[in-house]
Every structure is written in C-alpha cells, then in structure tokens.
mmCIF file of C-alpha atoms in Angstrom:
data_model
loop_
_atom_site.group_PDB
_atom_site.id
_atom_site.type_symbol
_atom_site.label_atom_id
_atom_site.label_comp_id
_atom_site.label_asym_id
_atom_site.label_seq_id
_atom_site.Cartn_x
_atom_site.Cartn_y
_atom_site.Cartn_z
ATOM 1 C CA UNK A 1 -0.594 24.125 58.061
ATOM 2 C CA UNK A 2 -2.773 21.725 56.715
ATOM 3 C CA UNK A 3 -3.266 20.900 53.163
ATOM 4 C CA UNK A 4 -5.583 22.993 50.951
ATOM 5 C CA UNK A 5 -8.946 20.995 50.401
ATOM 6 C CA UNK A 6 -9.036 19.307 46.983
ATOM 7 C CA UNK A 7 -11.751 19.080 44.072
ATOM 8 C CA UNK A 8 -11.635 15.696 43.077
ATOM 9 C CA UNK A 9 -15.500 14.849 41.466
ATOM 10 C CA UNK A 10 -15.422 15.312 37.272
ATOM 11 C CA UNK A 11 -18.619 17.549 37.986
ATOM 12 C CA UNK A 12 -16.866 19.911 39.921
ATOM 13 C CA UNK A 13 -13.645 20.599 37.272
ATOM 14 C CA UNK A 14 -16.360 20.411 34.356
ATOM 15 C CA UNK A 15 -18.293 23.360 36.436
ATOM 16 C CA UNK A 16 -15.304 25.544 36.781
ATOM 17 C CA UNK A 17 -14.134 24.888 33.499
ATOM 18 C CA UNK A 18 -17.839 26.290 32.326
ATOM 19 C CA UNK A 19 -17.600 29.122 34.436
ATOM 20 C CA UNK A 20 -15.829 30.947 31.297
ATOM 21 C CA UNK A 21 -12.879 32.728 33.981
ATOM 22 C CA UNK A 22 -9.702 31.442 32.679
ATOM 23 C CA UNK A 23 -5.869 32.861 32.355
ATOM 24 C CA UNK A 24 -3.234 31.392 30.125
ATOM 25 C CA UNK A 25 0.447 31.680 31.640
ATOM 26 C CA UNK A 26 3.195 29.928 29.986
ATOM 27 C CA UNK A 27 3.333 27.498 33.165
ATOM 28 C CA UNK A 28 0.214 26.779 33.975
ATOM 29 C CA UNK A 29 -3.588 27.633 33.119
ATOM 30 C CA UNK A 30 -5.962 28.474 36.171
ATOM 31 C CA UNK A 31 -9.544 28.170 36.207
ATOM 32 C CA UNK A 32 -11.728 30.107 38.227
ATOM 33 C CA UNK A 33 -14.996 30.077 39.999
ATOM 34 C CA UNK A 34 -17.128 30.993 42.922
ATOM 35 C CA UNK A 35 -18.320 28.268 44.720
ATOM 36 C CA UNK A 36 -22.073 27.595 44.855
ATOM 37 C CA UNK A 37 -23.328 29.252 47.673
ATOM 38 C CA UNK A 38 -25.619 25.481 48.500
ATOM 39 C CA UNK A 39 -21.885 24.375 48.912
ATOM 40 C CA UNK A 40 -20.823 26.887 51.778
ATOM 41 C CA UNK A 41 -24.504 26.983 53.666
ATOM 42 C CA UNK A 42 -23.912 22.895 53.562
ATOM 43 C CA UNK A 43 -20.813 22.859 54.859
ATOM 44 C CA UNK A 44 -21.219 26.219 57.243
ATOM 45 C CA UNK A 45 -17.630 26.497 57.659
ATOM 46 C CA UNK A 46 -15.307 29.572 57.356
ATOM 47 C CA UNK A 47 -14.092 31.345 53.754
ATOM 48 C CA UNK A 48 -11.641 28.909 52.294
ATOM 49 C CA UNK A 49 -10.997 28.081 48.522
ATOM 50 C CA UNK A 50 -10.844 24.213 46.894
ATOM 51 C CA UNK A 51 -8.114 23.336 44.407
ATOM 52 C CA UNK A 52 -8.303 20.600 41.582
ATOM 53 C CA UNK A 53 -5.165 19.891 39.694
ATOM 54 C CA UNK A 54 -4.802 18.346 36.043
ATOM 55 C CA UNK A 55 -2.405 17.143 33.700
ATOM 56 C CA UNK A 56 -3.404 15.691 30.044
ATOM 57 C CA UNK A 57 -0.975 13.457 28.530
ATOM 58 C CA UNK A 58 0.214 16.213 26.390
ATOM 59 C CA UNK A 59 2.325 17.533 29.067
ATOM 60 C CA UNK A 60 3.899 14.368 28.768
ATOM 61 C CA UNK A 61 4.433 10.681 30.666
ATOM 62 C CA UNK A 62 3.635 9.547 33.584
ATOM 63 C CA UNK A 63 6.455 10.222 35.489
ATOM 64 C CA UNK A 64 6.431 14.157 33.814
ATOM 65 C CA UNK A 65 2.869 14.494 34.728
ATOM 66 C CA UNK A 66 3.077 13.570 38.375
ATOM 67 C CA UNK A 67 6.012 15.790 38.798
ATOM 68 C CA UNK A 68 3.789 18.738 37.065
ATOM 69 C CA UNK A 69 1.586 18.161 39.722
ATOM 70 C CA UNK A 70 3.488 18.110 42.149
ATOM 71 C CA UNK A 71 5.722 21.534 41.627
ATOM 72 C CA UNK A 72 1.763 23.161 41.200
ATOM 73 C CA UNK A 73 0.674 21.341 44.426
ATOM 74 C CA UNK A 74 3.755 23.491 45.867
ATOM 75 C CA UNK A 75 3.461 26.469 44.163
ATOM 76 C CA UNK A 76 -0.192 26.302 45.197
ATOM 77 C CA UNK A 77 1.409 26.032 49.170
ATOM 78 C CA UNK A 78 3.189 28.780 48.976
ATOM 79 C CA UNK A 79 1.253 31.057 47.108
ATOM 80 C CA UNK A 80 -2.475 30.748 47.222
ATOM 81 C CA UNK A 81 -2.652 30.487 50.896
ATOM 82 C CA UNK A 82 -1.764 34.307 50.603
ATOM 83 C CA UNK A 83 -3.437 35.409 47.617
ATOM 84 C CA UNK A 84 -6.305 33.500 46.648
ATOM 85 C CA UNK A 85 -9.696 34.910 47.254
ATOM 86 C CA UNK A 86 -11.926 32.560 49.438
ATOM 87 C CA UNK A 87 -15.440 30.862 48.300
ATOM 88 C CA UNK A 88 -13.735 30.331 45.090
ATOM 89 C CA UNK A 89 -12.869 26.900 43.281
ATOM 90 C CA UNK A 90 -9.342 26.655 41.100
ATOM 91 C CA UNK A 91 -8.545 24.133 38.951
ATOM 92 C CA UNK A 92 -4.604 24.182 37.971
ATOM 93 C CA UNK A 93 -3.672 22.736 34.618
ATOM 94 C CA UNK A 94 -0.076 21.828 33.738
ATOM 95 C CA UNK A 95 1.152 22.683 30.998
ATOM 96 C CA UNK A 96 4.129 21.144 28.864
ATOM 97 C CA UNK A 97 6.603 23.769 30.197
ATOM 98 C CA UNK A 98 5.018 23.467 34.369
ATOM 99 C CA UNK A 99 7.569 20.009 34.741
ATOM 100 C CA UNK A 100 10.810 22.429 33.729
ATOM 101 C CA UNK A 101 10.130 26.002 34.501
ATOM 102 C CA UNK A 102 11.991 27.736 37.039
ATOM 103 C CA UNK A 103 10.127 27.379 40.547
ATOM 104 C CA UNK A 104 10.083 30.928 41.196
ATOM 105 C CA UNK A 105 8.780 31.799 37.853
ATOM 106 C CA UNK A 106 6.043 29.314 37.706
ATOM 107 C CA UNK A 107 5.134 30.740 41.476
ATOM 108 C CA UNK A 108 4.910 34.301 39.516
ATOM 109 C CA UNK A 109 2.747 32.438 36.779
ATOM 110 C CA UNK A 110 0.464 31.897 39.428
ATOM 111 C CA UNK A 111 0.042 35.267 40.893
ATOM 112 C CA UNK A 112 -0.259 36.532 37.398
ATOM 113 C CA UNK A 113 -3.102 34.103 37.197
ATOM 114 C CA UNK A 114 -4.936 35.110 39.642
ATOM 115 C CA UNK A 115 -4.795 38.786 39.072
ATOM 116 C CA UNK A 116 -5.686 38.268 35.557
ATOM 117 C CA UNK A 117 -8.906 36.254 36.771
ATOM 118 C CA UNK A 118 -9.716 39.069 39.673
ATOM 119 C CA UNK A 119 -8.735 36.170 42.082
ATOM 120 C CA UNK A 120 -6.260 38.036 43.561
ATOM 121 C CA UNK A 121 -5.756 39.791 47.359
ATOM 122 C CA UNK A 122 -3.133 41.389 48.972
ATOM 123 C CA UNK A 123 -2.509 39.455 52.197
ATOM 124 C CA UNK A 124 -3.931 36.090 53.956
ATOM 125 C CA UNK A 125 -6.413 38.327 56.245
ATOM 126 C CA UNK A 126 -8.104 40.623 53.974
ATOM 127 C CA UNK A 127 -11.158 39.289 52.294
ATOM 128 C CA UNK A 128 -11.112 41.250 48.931
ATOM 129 C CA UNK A 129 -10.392 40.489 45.645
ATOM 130 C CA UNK A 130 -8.473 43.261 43.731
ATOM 131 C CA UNK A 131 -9.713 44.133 39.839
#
C-alpha cells in the first residue's frame, strides 16, 4: 500500500483550517475540508483524500513532536484508508497527550473525529459519508 498523499504548502493547511469543520479529541484535533474541485479536474485522478500533519511546540520538543507525528502518521495508516471520505483534505494536529496515549485509543480518537466532522464511511469501497 502506498503512502497516503501529503499536504505540505502553508496555503493548503491555512485553507482547511478556514474551512470552519473541526473536532477536538483528547489525542488529536482533525481538520476537515473538501478539496477544490480545480484540484481534482487538474489532477483527473480517482477519489482519494490528502493528509497534512502538525505539531506546535506546545506538544513539546523535538524529539516529542516527531514521535507525535509519527504515531498519527500510523494511526492515519490504519484507519483513514478505511474510513475517510475521499475529495477531502485533513490536517492532523498533535496534541500534548498524542506522544503518550494508548495506540488503540488515539486510533478511536480518530474515528471519533471523523464522525464528528461527517468525514466518516463505513468501509474502503463505499463512497458515502455518514451524518
């Protein structure tokens, strides 16, 4: 499986952060957009979703930050693949607690997430979101 694309321009996390769909978990906050449809008639490609990932120096050093990252970069793996709806940009941003929660519980963080931002489908074929 390759890796999930990745938002990496300021403009595009400044966009999503704008686009006012936003859920607060205690291990992570997720940002949610569509994507512009001049994006997906550029790129005429199949459905797929971009992630961006973020860590302020609140949630701690370096080394703390990286490894934030890193456990959302996996949780990301594992669960949006499944559940995120497609033509949609995320941004992930770690929180203090994303470097030391439980793996499985910041994994359920995420699906929470995503339902709370009407991100959410059932399975990695069906191309509706659920409200």
């Amino acid at each position: 499986m390759s890796p999930l694309p990745r938002l990496k321009r300021r403009a595009e996390f400044l966009r999503i952060a704008g686009s006012g769909r936003k859920s607060v978990t205690p291990g992570l906050i997720l940002q949610v957009a569509p994507r512009p449809a001049s994006t997906i008639a550029a790129e005429k490609r199949v459905p797929e979703l971009r992630v961006g990932f973020t860590a302020s120096r609140k949630v701690g050093i370096a080394v703390e930050r990286n490894r934030a990252r890193r456990r959302l970069r996996a949780a990301v793996e594992q669960v949006m693949t499944l559940h995120a709806a497609p033509d949609h940009d995320y941004v992930l941003v770690a929180r203090a607690a994303t470097a030391r929660r439980p793996f499985a519980a910041l994994k359920g963080d995420l699906e929470t997430a995503l339902r709370q931002t009407g991100a959410y489908r059932d399975g990695p074929n069906t191309g509706e979101t659920q409200g």
